[in-house]
Each structure stands twice: as structure tokens, then as C-alpha cells.
């Protein structure tokens, strides 16, 4: 299994900078699946089916008990979502726009999970061109829908110049396009709670 206490996810910048239309639980589950797939890909770079268990995912995504049915629902929803990646278009993946997150999932009677990723995601798990280092302890402890994408975006730009973003692009990264027309509302309802949760998490420091 994966010892999440000692694992970082080297997450490709284009994947970090995705349109955030997924829930916190879905994003955390996707990060966990990528973390699980990496050592299996290191052993066999041609591997396309990866294995884990319901219990391992539950342990990696939350400090609280996640019901099995809840997790199965999140996994199923990941297969139905198409996300826009590389929103800021600052990686070589200029043509990488939309794709599903997980292309196939099976859960057997013993709660083993077998799953597949689309080939571009597999390639960038094993060899990310530009990446942010995501601490899986943080992935486990942050629960706010907007805390995780903001944390990932900040990790992506550690020791780099943070780009100047248009407000509508920033909203797209947070999945709130068309909402919070007043900047003060965006700050009060999204940025302040997310900043508070991130700053109170000792693993973020």
C-alpha cells in the first residue's frame, strides 16, 4: 500500500491548472489515485491498469470516516467528468484541453479497486514536464472545496513568479465562473475561508 505520511504527488502543472468543477472529495480521490499509480508505473511504464483498495483510498483522502458508498459515488463521478486542463496555457501541452479523469474503474466483491487513466495522464504521472509538489498529508486534511485548488496553485509557483491572472481566469481555476461578481464577495466567501484553512494546517507551512 501507499504510506501517505511519506508521499508527495509530483503533479503536472497542466493538471493542477484545471477547471475546478469537481468536489473536494473527487479532487482528493483523483490525487490519491495518481499517487497510487506512480510506483506501479515505475515498475512497468507500459502498465495501464492499477490496483488499490477502498480502505487505502479512504485512509488517503480524509481524517474522518468516508462511507464506502460515498467513495464509490465519487469514483463513478470521476469517470463522467471532462475537465479543461492547462487553463493558463503555460506548459507545452497547448493542445491538451479536455479529457476524462479516469477512463475505467472496477470494484470487486473484496473491495479491491482496479482503475485506468487516459494515456496523457499516465505519461505525466511518470514524467511530469513542470510540476508542483503536493503533500498528501495536506490532501488528506484539507476539506474545503476551494482550499485544495488554491493550495495546489500556490505549491506550483513556489520559487517562481506568480502570473498576473484576470479575474475570470482565476474564477475558472476555482470553478466559480459567473459567480461573485463583486471581488469583495469572492474574497469573503472563497478566498478568506480557504486561506484560513490552509494557514491552520501545519503541513502547509
mmCIF file of C-alpha atoms in Angstrom:
data_model
loop_
_atom_site.group_PDB
_atom_site.id
_atom_site.type_symbol
_atom_site.label_atom_id
_atom_site.label_comp_id
_atom_site.label_asym_id
_atom_site.label_seq_id
_atom_site.Cartn_x
_atom_site.Cartn_y
_atom_site.Cartn_z
ATOM 1 C CA UNK A 1 0.000 0.000 0.000
ATOM 2 C CA UNK A 2 0.915 3.678 -0.109
ATOM 3 C CA UNK A 3 2.221 5.247 3.081
ATOM 4 C CA UNK A 4 0.555 8.645 2.626
ATOM 5 C CA UNK A 5 2.549 10.076 5.558
ATOM 6 C CA UNK A 6 5.715 9.898 3.466
ATOM 7 C CA UNK A 7 4.387 10.529 -0.031
ATOM 8 C CA UNK A 8 4.367 13.587 -2.243
ATOM 9 C CA UNK A 9 2.482 13.804 -5.509
ATOM 10 C CA UNK A 10 4.513 15.438 -8.292
ATOM 11 C CA UNK A 11 1.519 16.809 -10.118
ATOM 12 C CA UNK A 12 1.919 18.181 -13.632
ATOM 13 C CA UNK A 13 1.250 21.917 -13.877
ATOM 14 C CA UNK A 14 -1.344 21.406 -16.610
ATOM 15 C CA UNK A 15 -3.296 19.085 -14.284
ATOM 16 C CA UNK A 16 -3.027 21.481 -11.338
ATOM 17 C CA UNK A 17 -4.294 24.288 -13.553
ATOM 18 C CA UNK A 18 -7.524 22.517 -14.411
ATOM 19 C CA UNK A 19 -11.021 23.871 -14.339
ATOM 20 C CA UNK A 20 -12.229 23.173 -10.798
ATOM 21 C CA UNK A 21 -15.693 21.745 -11.416
ATOM 22 C CA UNK A 22 -15.125 18.779 -9.130
ATOM 23 C CA UNK A 23 -15.849 18.450 -5.429
ATOM 24 C CA UNK A 24 -13.126 18.394 -2.778
ATOM 25 C CA UNK A 25 -13.649 14.661 -2.271
ATOM 26 C CA UNK A 26 -13.338 13.985 -6.028
ATOM 27 C CA UNK A 27 -10.146 16.056 -6.323
ATOM 28 C CA UNK A 28 -8.628 14.375 -3.268
ATOM 29 C CA UNK A 29 -9.584 10.938 -4.633
ATOM 30 C CA UNK A 30 -8.044 11.772 -8.026
ATOM 31 C CA UNK A 31 -4.807 12.856 -6.291
ATOM 32 C CA UNK A 32 -4.803 9.605 -4.304
ATOM 33 C CA UNK A 33 -5.264 7.516 -7.468
ATOM 34 C CA UNK A 34 -2.358 9.325 -9.163
ATOM 35 C CA UNK A 35 -0.146 8.752 -6.102
ATOM 36 C CA UNK A 36 -1.037 5.040 -6.075
ATOM 37 C CA UNK A 37 -0.393 4.665 -9.812
ATOM 38 C CA UNK A 38 3.111 6.180 -9.775
ATOM 39 C CA UNK A 39 5.085 3.334 -8.104
ATOM 40 C CA UNK A 40 3.194 0.821 -10.243
ATOM 41 C CA UNK A 41 4.196 2.779 -13.368
ATOM 42 C CA UNK A 42 7.795 2.934 -12.160
ATOM 43 C CA UNK A 43 7.853 -0.849 -12.068
ATOM 44 C CA UNK A 44 6.274 -1.121 -15.509
ATOM 45 C CA UNK A 45 5.986 2.026 -17.655
ATOM 46 C CA UNK A 46 3.608 0.211 -20.040
ATOM 47 C CA UNK A 47 1.151 -0.597 -17.257
ATOM 48 C CA UNK A 48 -2.308 0.814 -17.803
ATOM 49 C CA UNK A 49 -4.390 -0.925 -15.109
ATOM 50 C CA UNK A 50 -3.671 -0.012 -11.499
ATOM 51 C CA UNK A 51 -4.853 -1.552 -8.261
ATOM 52 C CA UNK A 52 -5.714 -0.327 -4.791
ATOM 53 C CA UNK A 53 -8.411 -0.896 -2.180
ATOM 54 C CA UNK A 54 -11.379 1.048 -0.859
ATOM 55 C CA UNK A 55 -9.681 1.170 2.548
ATOM 56 C CA UNK A 56 -6.443 2.598 1.146
ATOM 57 C CA UNK A 57 -8.307 5.406 -0.645
ATOM 58 C CA UNK A 58 -10.389 6.114 2.466
ATOM 59 C CA UNK A 59 -7.196 6.459 4.513
ATOM 60 C CA UNK A 60 -5.551 8.767 1.964
ATOM 61 C CA UNK A 61 -8.367 11.249 1.445
ATOM 62 C CA UNK A 62 -9.715 12.037 4.891
ATOM 63 C CA UNK A 63 -9.060 12.079 8.607
ATOM 64 C CA UNK A 64 -12.764 11.281 9.056
ATOM 65 C CA UNK A 65 -14.571 8.100 8.132
ATOM 66 C CA UNK A 66 -15.630 8.088 4.490
ATOM 67 C CA UNK A 67 -18.505 5.712 3.823
ATOM 68 C CA UNK A 68 -17.825 3.090 1.174
ATOM 69 C CA UNK A 69 -20.899 4.082 -0.836
ATOM 70 C CA UNK A 70 -19.819 7.741 -0.725
ATOM 71 C CA UNK A 71 -16.398 6.821 -2.107
ATOM 72 C CA UNK A 72 -17.871 4.599 -4.817
ATOM 73 C CA UNK A 73 -20.070 7.521 -5.867
ATOM 74 C CA UNK A 74 -17.047 9.849 -6.093
ATOM 75 C CA UNK A 75 -15.145 7.283 -8.183
ATOM 76 C CA UNK A 76 -18.106 6.853 -10.520
ATOM 77 C CA UNK A 77 -18.465 10.624 -10.915
ATOM 78 C CA UNK A 78 -14.763 10.951 -11.837
ATOM 79 C CA UNK A 79 -15.470 8.800 -14.895
ATOM 80 C CA UNK A 80 -18.297 11.088 -16.003
ATOM 81 C CA UNK A 81 -16.334 14.353 -15.770
ATOM 82 C CA UNK A 82 -14.450 16.036 -18.590
ATOM 83 C CA UNK A 83 -12.107 18.729 -17.338
ATOM 84 C CA UNK A 84 -10.344 21.539 -19.145
ATOM 85 C CA UNK A 85 -6.638 21.329 -18.335
ATOM 86 C CA UNK A 86 -3.779 23.816 -18.695
ATOM 87 C CA UNK A 87 -6.101 26.782 -18.223
ATOM 88 C CA UNK A 88 -3.151 29.213 -18.136
ATOM 89 C CA UNK A 89 -1.536 27.570 -21.200
ATOM 90 C CA UNK A 90 1.978 27.747 -19.779
ATOM 91 C CA UNK A 91 3.121 24.208 -20.472
ATOM 92 C CA UNK A 92 3.940 22.547 -23.789
ATOM 93 C CA UNK A 93 0.530 20.812 -23.692
ATOM 94 C CA UNK A 94 -1.093 23.615 -25.681
ATOM 95 C CA UNK A 95 -3.453 21.191 -27.418
ATOM 96 C CA UNK A 96 -4.429 19.396 -24.199
ATOM 97 C CA UNK A 97 -7.811 20.862 -23.428
ATOM 98 C CA UNK A 98 -10.411 18.398 -22.239
ATOM 99 C CA UNK A 99 -10.377 14.775 -21.173
ATOM 100 C CA UNK A 100 -11.903 12.418 -18.679
ATOM 101 C CA UNK A 101 -10.034 11.962 -15.393
ATOM 102 C CA UNK A 102 -10.436 8.205 -15.036
ATOM 103 C CA UNK A 103 -11.324 6.042 -18.014
ATOM 104 C CA UNK A 104 -12.298 2.782 -16.281
ATOM 105 C CA UNK A 105 -12.954 1.549 -12.745
ATOM 106 C CA UNK A 106 -13.853 -1.838 -11.313
ATOM 107 C CA UNK A 107 -14.569 -2.637 -7.653
ATOM 108 C CA UNK A 108 -14.702 -6.328 -6.835
ATOM 109 C CA UNK A 109 -16.502 -8.152 -4.037
ATOM 110 C CA UNK A 110 -13.466 -7.818 -1.746
ATOM 111 C CA UNK A 111 -13.324 -4.019 -2.176
ATOM 112 C CA UNK A 112 -10.272 -4.069 -4.443
ATOM 113 C CA UNK A 113 -10.246 -1.217 -6.971
ATOM 114 C CA UNK A 114 -8.808 -1.632 -10.467
ATOM 115 C CA UNK A 115 -8.649 1.574 -12.499
ATOM 116 C CA UNK A 116 -7.267 3.066 -15.719
ATOM 117 C CA UNK A 117 -6.096 6.578 -16.610
ATOM 118 C CA UNK A 118 -6.100 8.157 -20.093
ATOM 119 C CA UNK A 119 -2.622 7.872 -21.647
ATOM 120 C CA UNK A 120 -1.670 11.607 -21.292
ATOM 121 C CA UNK A 121 -2.284 11.410 -17.551
ATOM 122 C CA UNK A 122 -0.244 8.192 -17.281
ATOM 123 C CA UNK A 123 2.631 9.845 -19.167
ATOM 124 C CA UNK A 124 2.609 12.871 -16.899
ATOM 125 C CA UNK A 125 2.419 10.856 -13.690
ATOM 126 C CA UNK A 126 5.677 9.103 -14.518
ATOM 127 C CA UNK A 127 7.414 12.060 -16.170
ATOM 128 C CA UNK A 128 5.808 15.448 -15.449
ATOM 129 C CA UNK A 129 7.310 18.250 -17.528
ATOM 130 C CA UNK A 130 6.611 21.002 -14.965
ATOM 131 C CA UNK A 131 5.085 20.125 -11.624
ATOM 132 C CA UNK A 132 4.006 21.223 -8.182
ATOM 133 C CA UNK A 133 4.823 19.027 -5.199
ATOM 134 C CA UNK A 134 1.568 18.159 -3.422
ATOM 135 C CA UNK A 135 1.943 16.902 0.148
ATOM 136 C CA UNK A 136 -0.521 14.033 0.557
ATOM 137 C CA UNK A 137 -0.870 14.871 4.264
ATOM 138 C CA UNK A 138 -2.388 18.161 3.131
ATOM 139 C CA UNK A 139 -4.529 16.345 0.557
ATOM 140 C CA UNK A 140 -5.885 14.283 3.450
ATOM 141 C CA UNK A 141 -6.553 17.156 5.855
ATOM 142 C CA UNK A 142 -7.986 19.956 3.695
ATOM 143 C CA UNK A 143 -11.753 19.679 3.290
ATOM 144 C CA UNK A 144 -12.810 22.983 1.732
ATOM 145 C CA UNK A 145 -13.849 22.778 -1.923
ATOM 146 C CA UNK A 146 -11.598 25.714 -2.815
ATOM 147 C CA UNK A 147 -8.774 25.133 -0.315
ATOM 148 C CA UNK A 148 -7.236 22.284 -2.310
ATOM 149 C CA UNK A 149 -7.005 24.037 -5.730
ATOM 150 C CA UNK A 150 -5.642 27.189 -4.059
ATOM 151 C CA UNK A 151 -3.069 25.144 -2.112
ATOM 152 C CA UNK A 152 -2.030 23.282 -5.295
ATOM 153 C CA UNK A 153 -1.749 26.521 -7.261
ATOM 154 C CA UNK A 154 0.471 28.042 -4.542
ATOM 155 C CA UNK A 155 2.675 24.924 -4.462
ATOM 156 C CA UNK A 156 3.002 25.086 -8.238
ATOM 157 C CA UNK A 157 4.506 28.582 -8.030
ATOM 158 C CA UNK A 158 6.853 28.195 -5.066
ATOM 159 C CA UNK A 159 10.134 29.891 -6.054
ATOM 160 C CA UNK A 160 8.533 31.136 -9.288
ATOM 161 C CA UNK A 161 6.911 34.397 -10.300
ATOM 162 C CA UNK A 162 3.168 34.076 -9.788
ATOM 163 C CA UNK A 163 1.408 35.092 -13.013
ATOM 164 C CA UNK A 164 -0.966 38.035 -13.041
ATOM 165 C CA UNK A 165 -4.396 36.478 -13.578
ATOM 166 C CA UNK A 166 -7.533 38.020 -14.986
ATOM 167 C CA UNK A 167 -10.376 37.619 -12.512
ATOM 168 C CA UNK A 168 -12.431 35.412 -14.855
ATOM 169 C CA UNK A 169 -9.449 33.044 -15.343
ATOM 170 C CA UNK A 170 -8.915 32.819 -11.586
ATOM 171 C CA UNK A 171 -12.620 32.064 -11.145
ATOM 172 C CA UNK A 172 -12.313 29.302 -13.740
ATOM 173 C CA UNK A 173 -9.471 27.708 -11.748
ATOM 174 C CA UNK A 174 -11.748 27.779 -8.696
ATOM 175 C CA UNK A 175 -14.855 26.578 -10.542
ATOM 176 C CA UNK A 176 -16.926 29.690 -9.770
ATOM 177 C CA UNK A 177 -17.304 31.210 -13.235
ATOM 178 C CA UNK A 178 -20.319 33.516 -13.425
ATOM 179 C CA UNK A 179 -20.493 33.866 -9.627
ATOM 180 C CA UNK A 180 -19.299 36.503 -7.142
ATOM 181 C CA UNK A 181 -19.364 39.470 -9.484
ATOM 182 C CA UNK A 182 -18.134 41.705 -6.662
ATOM 183 C CA UNK A 183 -14.484 40.960 -5.746
ATOM 184 C CA UNK A 184 -15.304 41.507 -2.059
ATOM 185 C CA UNK A 185 -17.821 38.632 -2.226
ATOM 186 C CA UNK A 186 -15.211 36.340 -3.805
ATOM 187 C CA UNK A 187 -12.771 37.290 -1.040
ATOM 188 C CA UNK A 188 -15.310 36.798 1.759
ATOM 189 C CA UNK A 189 -16.881 33.542 0.560
ATOM 190 C CA UNK A 190 -13.965 31.793 -1.193
ATOM 191 C CA UNK A 191 -10.527 33.268 -0.516
ATOM 192 C CA UNK A 192 -10.789 34.058 3.203
ATOM 193 C CA UNK A 193 -12.158 30.633 4.298
ATOM 194 C CA UNK A 194 -9.667 28.775 2.068
ATOM 195 C CA UNK A 195 -6.724 30.872 3.282
ATOM 196 C CA UNK A 196 -7.766 30.314 6.900
ATOM 197 C CA UNK A 197 -7.986 26.517 6.453
ATOM 198 C CA UNK A 198 -4.628 26.334 4.630
ATOM 199 C CA UNK A 199 -2.848 28.543 7.198
ATOM 200 C CA UNK A 200 -4.210 26.476 10.086
ATOM 201 C CA UNK A 201 -2.883 23.247 8.568
ATOM 202 C CA UNK A 202 0.626 22.576 9.983
ATOM 203 C CA UNK A 203 1.636 20.557 6.901
ATOM 204 C CA UNK A 204 1.108 23.613 4.673
ATOM 205 C CA UNK A 205 3.767 25.645 6.479
#
